[in-house]
Amino acid sequence: MALPSIDEKYFTGFLVDLLNIASPTGFASPAIDFVEKELSKYKQIQVTRTRKGALLAKWEMKSDLPPIALTAHVDTLGAVVKEIKPNGRLKISKIGGIQWPSVETEGVWIFTAKGKRIRGSVLIDNASGHIFGQGGADTPRSDEHMEVRIDARTTSEKETRQLGINIGDCVAFDPRVEVTNGFIRSRFLDDKACVANLIAAVKSLTDSGQAPTRSVYFLIANYEEVGHGASAGIPDEVVELLTVDMAVVGRGQESDEFNVTLCIKDSGGVYHEGLNRKLRALAGQHGIPYKTDVYPFYGSDGEAFWRAGGDVALALIGPGIDASHNYERAHMDGLNATTNWILAYLLEK
Ligand SMILES: [Zn+2]
């Protein structure tokens, strides 16, 4: 049986909107709200929140087979205000593994605890070429030297505090989304692209009048980038967990932007043989272009669940994302292959 078709326009529109919502880990609720609103359009799906703030959606089906679950995360890298300097600028502390050089000169929003949004940008602390010359180029891009210049009149700690900025306020880097020629370039496609894959799969099934063969949970996690997103929230009755998260593209990797990848091993170890075998069979049956790969510096939310004691068969699939945790890029071919694999899995008899 052919898989239902994917509404690419819907996929791209949803993804671009989601990418444009700032959601660093710990400050991800606007993105959770957005996904909840979208999923609520599908009346067959019941949506709840975990205490931790993740979104748990259930598509209930009558079946003798126990439920399965899929997970992806909306939280992203980001930063918080660490110190207010005597000159009024901000020292910031990373959320997750952002690479400082990749955000140098990037625009940011600072979200104050009282709900104000203040604009700024990230620079090194000796940025002026006319003052520091070669010194600027030689400065290490480190916690010590990166600062936020605020687009408001302040030259002192006091004036910055008067703007309403405080230690611990969220700092979100501009996503800079561009869609060109089948490519989507943005931070942070990890893992918003895969949230869009899940939503697009729900839309495809709904549009074609189909449904999963068994009950399915979707956990949209909000703490993945710090290592424990899906450690809670997967119901006990779930027997298989498919983690949908980006595949690693770059030198030495098998993954690319035009395929979906089945991750066999990452920093957290090896995934589940039986579930991997099932996924490979489905890919073969449906002509889904996929690679297998090993990721050098990578841990997944599925592994977080395993480590927390979750007793499920576990696998990890996802679209190839070039330059991950940097200025990321994906292609519609790899993204569609991912949605198709999800569809094949949901429809598996
Ligand atoms: Zn991720």
CSV table of C-alpha atoms and ligand atoms in Angstrom, one decimal:
chain,number,residue,atom,x,y,z
A,1,MET,CA,0.0,0.0,0.0
A,2,ALA,CA,1.3,3.4,-0.9
A,3,LEU,CA,1.9,5.9,1.9
A,4,PRO,CA,-0.4,9.0,2.0
A,5,SER,CA,1.1,12.1,0.4
A,6,ILE,CA,2.8,14.8,2.4
A,7,ASP,CA,1.5,18.4,2.3
A,8,GLU,CA,4.9,20.1,1.8
A,9,LYS,CA,3.5,23.6,1.9
A,10,TYR,CA,1.9,22.9,5.3
A,11,PHE,CA,5.1,21.3,6.5
A,12,THR,CA,7.2,24.2,5.5
A,13,GLY,CA,4.8,26.8,6.8
A,14,PHE,CA,4.5,25.1,10.2
A,15,LEU,CA,8.3,24.7,10.4
A,16,VAL,CA,9.1,28.3,9.5
A,17,ASP,CA,6.7,29.6,12.1
A,18,LEU,CA,8.0,27.2,14.8
A,19,LEU,CA,11.7,28.2,13.9
A,20,ASN,CA,10.7,31.9,14.4
A,21,ILE,CA,9.5,31.2,18.0
A,22,ALA,CA,12.3,31.7,20.5
A,23,SER,CA,12.5,28.6,22.7
A,24,PRO,CA,15.8,27.9,24.5
A,25,THR,CA,15.7,25.1,27.0
A,26,GLY,CA,13.9,26.3,30.2
A,27,PHE,CA,12.1,29.0,28.2
A,28,ALA,CA,10.4,26.8,25.6
A,29,SER,CA,6.7,27.2,26.6
A,30,PRO,CA,5.8,29.5,23.7
A,31,ALA,CA,6.9,26.8,21.3
A,32,ILE,CA,5.0,24.1,23.3
A,33,ASP,CA,1.9,26.4,23.2
A,34,PHE,CA,2.3,26.7,19.4
A,35,VAL,CA,2.5,23.0,18.8
A,36,GLU,CA,-0.4,22.4,21.2
A,37,LYS,CA,-2.5,24.8,19.2
A,38,GLU,CA,-1.7,23.1,16.0
A,39,LEU,CA,-2.3,19.6,17.3
A,40,SER,CA,-5.6,20.7,18.8
A,41,LYS,CA,-6.9,21.1,15.3
A,42,TYR,CA,-7.0,17.3,15.0
A,43,LYS,CA,-10.0,16.3,16.9
A,44,GLN,CA,-9.0,12.6,17.1
A,45,ILE,CA,-5.9,13.6,19.2
A,46,GLN,CA,-6.0,14.3,23.0
A,47,VAL,CA,-3.4,16.7,24.2
A,48,THR,CA,-2.1,17.1,27.7
A,49,ARG,CA,0.9,18.6,29.4
A,50,THR,CA,3.3,16.8,31.7
A,51,ARG,CA,4.2,18.5,35.0
A,52,LYS,CA,7.6,19.3,33.5
A,53,GLY,CA,5.9,21.2,30.7
A,54,ALA,CA,6.2,18.8,27.8
A,55,LEU,CA,3.3,18.2,25.5
A,56,LEU,CA,1.9,14.7,25.4
A,57,ALA,CA,-0.5,13.9,22.6
A,58,LYS,CA,-2.4,10.6,22.2
A,59,TRP,CA,-4.1,9.3,19.1
A,60,GLU,CA,-6.2,6.4,20.6
A,61,MET,CA,-7.0,3.4,18.4
A,62,LYS,CA,-8.9,0.2,19.1
A,63,SER,CA,-6.2,-2.5,18.7
A,64,ASP,CA,-4.9,-5.6,20.6
A,65,LEU,CA,-1.4,-4.2,20.1
A,66,PRO,CA,0.1,-2.1,23.0
A,67,PRO,CA,0.7,1.6,22.3
A,68,ILE,CA,3.9,3.0,20.8
A,69,ALA,CA,5.4,6.5,21.2
A,70,LEU,CA,7.4,9.0,19.1
A,71,THR,CA,9.3,11.9,20.5
A,72,ALA,CA,10.9,15.1,19.2
A,73,HIS,CA,11.9,18.3,21.1
A,74,VAL,CA,11.1,22.0,20.7
A,75,ASP,CA,13.7,23.4,23.0
A,76,THR,CA,16.9,24.8,21.5
A,77,LEU,CA,20.3,26.1,22.4
A,78,GLY,CA,20.4,29.6,23.8
A,79,ALA,CA,21.8,31.5,26.7
A,80,VAL,CA,20.9,33.4,29.9
A,81,VAL,CA,22.2,36.6,31.4
A,82,LYS,CA,25.1,35.7,33.6
A,83,GLU,CA,26.4,39.1,34.7
A,84,ILE,CA,25.8,42.8,34.0
A,85,LYS,CA,29.1,44.4,33.3
A,86,PRO,CA,30.1,47.9,34.6
A,87,ASN,CA,29.7,49.2,31.0
A,88,GLY,CA,26.1,48.0,30.9
A,89,ARG,CA,26.7,45.1,28.5
A,90,LEU,CA,25.9,41.5,29.4
A,91,LYS,CA,28.0,38.4,30.0
A,92,ILE,CA,26.0,35.4,29.0
A,93,SER,CA,26.0,31.7,30.0
A,94,LYS,CA,25.3,29.0,27.4
A,95,ILE,CA,22.2,26.8,27.4
A,96,GLY,CA,23.4,23.6,25.7
A,97,GLY,CA,26.3,23.4,23.3
A,98,ILE,CA,26.2,26.6,21.4
A,99,GLN,CA,29.5,27.4,19.6
A,100,TRP,CA,30.4,31.0,20.3
A,101,PRO,CA,31.9,31.8,16.9
A,102,SER,CA,28.7,30.7,15.2
A,103,VAL,CA,26.7,33.4,17.0
A,104,GLU,CA,29.2,36.2,16.9
A,105,THR,CA,27.4,39.4,15.5
A,106,GLU,CA,24.0,37.6,15.7
A,107,GLY,CA,20.9,39.5,16.8
A,108,VAL,CA,19.3,38.5,20.1
A,109,TRP,CA,16.2,39.0,22.1
A,110,ILE,CA,16.6,39.3,25.8
A,111,PHE,CA,13.4,38.2,27.6
A,112,THR,CA,13.0,39.8,31.0
A,113,ALA,CA,11.2,38.2,33.9
A,114,LYS,CA,8.4,40.8,33.6
A,115,GLY,CA,7.7,39.9,30.0
A,116,LYS,CA,9.6,42.6,28.2
A,117,ARG,CA,11.6,41.9,25.0
A,118,ILE,CA,14.8,43.9,24.5
A,119,ARG,CA,16.9,43.8,21.4
A,120,GLY,CA,20.7,43.3,21.2
A,121,SER,CA,23.6,41.5,19.5
A,122,VAL,CA,26.5,39.3,20.4
A,123,LEU,CA,30.0,40.6,20.0
A,124,ILE,CA,33.5,40.0,21.3
A,125,ASP,CA,34.5,42.5,24.0
A,126,ASN,CA,37.1,44.2,21.7
A,127,ALA,CA,35.1,44.2,18.5
A,128,SER,CA,36.1,47.6,17.1
A,129,GLY,CA,38.6,47.1,14.3
A,130,HIS,CA,39.8,50.7,14.6
A,131,ILE,CA,40.8,50.3,18.2
A,132,PHE,CA,42.0,46.7,18.5
A,133,GLY,CA,43.2,45.8,15.0
A,134,GLN,CA,44.5,42.3,14.9
A,135,GLY,CA,43.6,41.9,18.6
A,136,GLY,CA,40.0,41.4,17.7
A,137,ALA,CA,40.8,38.5,15.4
A,138,ASP,CA,43.1,37.0,18.0
A,139,THR,CA,40.6,37.1,20.8
A,140,PRO,CA,39.4,33.7,21.9
A,141,ARG,CA,35.6,33.3,21.4
A,142,SER,CA,35.0,32.2,24.9
A,143,ASP,CA,32.5,32.8,27.8
A,144,GLU,CA,35.1,35.4,29.0
A,145,HIS,CA,35.1,37.5,25.9
A,146,MET,CA,31.6,37.2,24.3
A,147,GLU,CA,29.1,39.9,25.4
A,148,VAL,CA,25.7,41.2,24.5
A,149,ARG,CA,25.5,44.9,23.4
A,150,ILE,CA,22.0,46.1,24.2
A,151,ASP,CA,20.1,48.3,21.7
A,152,ALA,CA,19.1,50.8,24.4
A,153,ARG,CA,20.9,53.7,26.0
A,154,THR,CA,23.0,52.2,28.8
A,155,THR,CA,26.6,52.6,29.8
A,156,SER,CA,26.3,51.3,33.3
A,157,GLU,CA,25.1,48.3,35.3
A,158,LYS,CA,22.5,50.5,36.9
A,159,GLU,CA,21.0,51.7,33.6
A,160,THR,CA,20.8,48.1,32.3
A,161,ARG,CA,19.0,47.0,35.4
A,162,GLN,CA,16.6,50.0,34.9
A,163,LEU,CA,15.7,48.5,31.6
A,164,GLY,CA,14.3,45.6,33.5
A,165,ILE,CA,17.2,43.2,32.7
A,166,ASN,CA,18.2,40.8,35.5
A,167,ILE,CA,20.6,37.9,36.0
A,168,GLY,CA,19.0,34.7,34.6
A,169,ASP,CA,16.9,36.4,31.8
A,170,CYS,CA,16.7,34.4,28.6
A,171,VAL,CA,18.8,35.3,25.6
A,172,ALA,CA,17.6,33.9,22.3
A,173,PHE,CA,19.7,34.0,19.1
A,174,ASP,CA,18.0,35.0,15.9
A,175,PRO,CA,17.1,31.9,13.8
A,176,ARG,CA,17.7,33.5,10.4
A,177,VAL,CA,15.3,31.2,8.5
A,178,GLU,CA,15.7,31.0,4.8
A,179,VAL,CA,14.0,28.6,2.4
A,180,THR,CA,15.7,28.4,-1.0
A,181,ASN,CA,15.7,25.8,-3.7
A,182,GLY,CA,14.5,22.9,-1.5
A,183,PHE,CA,16.9,23.9,1.3
A,184,ILE,CA,15.9,25.2,4.7
A,185,ARG,CA,18.6,27.1,6.5
A,186,SER,CA,18.1,28.1,10.1
A,187,ARG,CA,19.0,27.7,13.7
A,188,PHE,CA,17.6,25.6,15.2
A,189,LEU,CA,16.4,22.9,12.8
A,190,ASP,CA,17.5,20.6,15.7
A,191,ASP,CA,14.9,19.5,16.6
A,192,LYS,CA,12.1,21.7,15.3
A,193,ALA,CA,12.4,20.0,11.8
A,194,CYS,CA,11.4,16.7,13.4
A,195,VAL,CA,8.5,18.2,15.4
A,196,ALA,CA,7.3,19.4,11.9
A,197,ASN,CA,7.8,15.8,10.6
A,198,LEU,CA,5.5,14.4,13.3
A,199,ILE,CA,2.8,17.1,12.7
A,200,ALA,CA,3.1,16.6,8.9
A,201,ALA,CA,2.6,12.8,9.4
A,202,VAL,CA,-0.6,13.5,11.5
A,203,LYS,CA,-1.8,15.8,8.7
A,204,SER,CA,-1.1,13.3,5.9
A,205,LEU,CA,-3.0,10.5,7.8
A,206,THR,CA,-5.9,12.8,8.6
A,207,ASP,CA,-6.2,14.2,5.0
A,208,SER,CA,-6.2,10.7,3.5
A,209,GLY,CA,-8.7,9.4,6.0
A,210,GLN,CA,-6.2,6.9,7.5
A,211,ALA,CA,-5.2,6.3,11.1
A,212,PRO,CA,-2.4,4.5,13.0
A,213,THR,CA,-2.8,0.7,13.4
A,214,ARG,CA,-2.5,1.0,17.2
A,215,SER,CA,-2.6,3.8,19.8
A,216,VAL,CA,0.2,6.3,19.5
A,217,TYR,CA,1.7,8.9,21.9
A,218,PHE,CA,3.6,11.9,20.7
A,219,LEU,CA,5.9,13.5,23.3
A,220,ILE,CA,7.0,17.0,22.4
A,221,ALA,CA,9.9,17.4,24.8
A,222,ASN,CA,11.2,20.7,26.3
A,223,TYR,CA,14.5,19.8,28.0
A,224,GLU,CA,16.4,17.7,25.4
A,225,GLU,CA,19.3,20.1,24.9
A,226,VAL,CA,20.4,19.7,28.5
A,227,GLY,CA,20.0,15.9,28.4
A,228,HIS,CA,16.8,14.8,30.1
A,229,GLY,CA,13.8,15.9,27.9
A,230,ALA,CA,12.1,12.5,27.5
A,231,SER,CA,13.4,11.0,30.7
A,232,ALA,CA,9.8,11.5,32.0
A,233,GLY,CA,6.5,11.6,30.2
A,234,ILE,CA,6.4,8.4,28.2
A,235,PRO,CA,3.4,6.4,29.6
A,236,ASP,CA,4.2,2.9,31.1
A,237,GLU,CA,2.0,1.0,28.6
A,238,VAL,CA,4.3,2.1,25.7
A,239,VAL,CA,6.3,-0.8,24.3
A,240,GLU,CA,8.4,1.0,21.6
A,241,LEU,CA,9.8,4.5,21.4
A,242,LEU,CA,10.9,6.1,18.1
A,243,THR,CA,13.0,9.2,18.8
A,244,VAL,CA,13.0,11.6,15.8
A,245,ASP,CA,16.0,13.9,16.0
A,246,MET,CA,18.5,15.3,13.5
A,247,ALA,CA,21.2,13.2,11.8
A,248,VAL,CA,24.8,14.4,11.9
A,249,VAL,CA,26.1,15.6,8.5
A,250,GLY,CA,29.8,16.5,8.0
A,251,ARG,CA,33.3,15.1,7.4
A,252,GLY,CA,33.4,11.4,8.1
A,253,GLN,CA,29.6,11.0,8.4
A,254,GLU,CA,27.5,8.7,6.2
A,255,SER,CA,24.4,10.9,6.7
A,256,ASP,CA,23.5,13.7,4.2
A,257,GLU,CA,20.7,16.2,3.7
A,258,PHE,CA,18.9,14.1,1.1
A,259,ASN,CA,18.3,11.0,3.1
A,260,VAL,CA,16.8,10.1,6.5
A,261,THR,CA,19.3,8.3,8.8
A,262,LEU,CA,18.9,5.4,11.2
A,263,CYS,CA,21.4,6.0,14.0
A,264,ILE,CA,22.9,2.7,15.1
A,265,LYS,CA,25.2,4.2,17.8
A,266,ASP,CA,26.0,7.5,19.4
A,267,SER,CA,27.7,8.7,22.6
A,268,GLY,CA,25.0,7.0,24.7
A,269,GLY,CA,25.6,3.6,23.1
A,270,VAL,CA,23.7,1.3,20.8
A,271,TYR,CA,20.0,1.4,19.9
A,272,HIS,CA,17.5,-1.5,19.8
A,273,GLU,CA,18.3,-4.3,17.3
A,274,GLY,CA,14.7,-5.5,16.9
A,275,LEU,CA,13.2,-2.0,16.3
A,276,ASN,CA,16.0,-1.1,13.9
A,277,ARG,CA,15.3,-4.3,11.9
A,278,LYS,CA,11.6,-3.4,11.8
A,279,LEU,CA,12.4,0.1,10.5
A,280,ARG,CA,14.8,-1.1,7.9
A,281,ALA,CA,12.1,-3.5,6.6
A,282,LEU,CA,9.6,-0.7,6.4
A,283,ALA,CA,12.1,1.5,4.5
A,284,GLY,CA,12.7,-1.3,2.1
A,285,GLN,CA,9.0,-1.9,1.6
A,286,HIS,CA,8.2,1.7,0.9
A,287,GLY,CA,11.3,2.7,-1.0
A,288,ILE,CA,12.4,5.3,1.7
A,289,PRO,CA,16.0,6.5,1.1
A,290,TYR,CA,18.0,6.0,4.3
A,291,LYS,CA,21.5,5.7,5.6
A,292,THR,CA,22.8,4.2,8.8
A,293,ASP,CA,25.3,6.1,10.8
A,294,VAL,CA,27.3,6.5,14.0
A,295,TYR,CA,27.3,10.0,15.7
A,296,PRO,CA,30.4,11.0,17.6
A,297,PHE,CA,29.1,13.7,20.1
A,298,TYR,CA,25.4,13.0,20.5
A,299,GLY,CA,22.9,11.8,23.0
A,300,SER,CA,19.2,11.4,22.4
A,301,ASP,CA,16.0,11.9,24.4
A,302,GLY,CA,15.3,8.2,23.8
A,303,GLU,CA,18.5,7.3,25.7
A,304,ALA,CA,17.5,9.8,28.4
A,305,PHE,CA,14.3,7.6,28.8
A,306,TRP,CA,16.3,4.4,28.8
A,307,ARG,CA,18.7,5.8,31.4
A,308,ALA,CA,15.7,6.9,33.6
A,309,GLY,CA,14.6,3.2,33.6
A,310,GLY,CA,12.2,3.2,30.6
A,311,ASP,CA,11.6,-0.3,29.4
A,312,VAL,CA,10.9,0.0,25.7
A,313,ALA,CA,12.5,-1.0,22.4
A,314,LEU,CA,14.2,2.2,21.2
A,315,ALA,CA,15.3,3.6,17.9
A,316,LEU,CA,16.5,7.0,16.5
A,317,ILE,CA,15.8,8.3,13.0
A,318,GLY,CA,16.1,11.8,11.6
A,319,PRO,CA,16.8,14.0,8.6
A,320,GLY,CA,20.4,15.0,7.9
A,321,ILE,CA,21.2,18.4,9.3
A,322,ASP,CA,24.4,20.1,8.1
A,323,ALA,CA,26.5,22.1,10.6
A,324,SER,CA,24.4,21.1,13.6
A,325,HIS,CA,24.4,23.4,16.7
A,326,ASN,CA,25.8,26.0,14.3
A,327,TYR,CA,24.1,27.6,11.3
A,328,GLU,CA,22.1,24.5,10.3
A,329,ARG,CA,20.7,23.4,7.0
A,330,ALA,CA,18.3,20.7,5.8
A,331,HIS,CA,16.8,19.7,2.4
A,332,MET,CA,13.2,18.7,1.6
A,333,ASP,CA,14.3,15.3,0.3
A,334,GLY,CA,15.7,14.3,3.7
A,335,LEU,CA,12.8,15.9,5.5
A,336,ASN,CA,10.2,14.1,3.3
A,337,ALA,CA,12.0,10.8,3.7
A,338,THR,CA,11.7,11.3,7.5
A,339,THR,CA,8.0,12.0,7.4
A,340,ASN,CA,7.5,9.0,5.2
A,341,TRP,CA,9.4,6.7,7.6
A,342,ILE,CA,7.2,8.0,10.4
A,343,LEU,CA,4.1,7.3,8.3
A,344,ALA,CA,5.3,3.8,7.4
A,345,TYR,CA,5.9,3.1,11.1
A,346,LEU,CA,2.4,4.4,12.2
A,347,LEU,CA,0.7,2.4,9.5
A,348,GLU,CA,2.7,-0.8,10.1
A,349,LYS,CA,0.4,-3.8,10.5
B,1,ZN,ZN,18.1,17.5,19.0
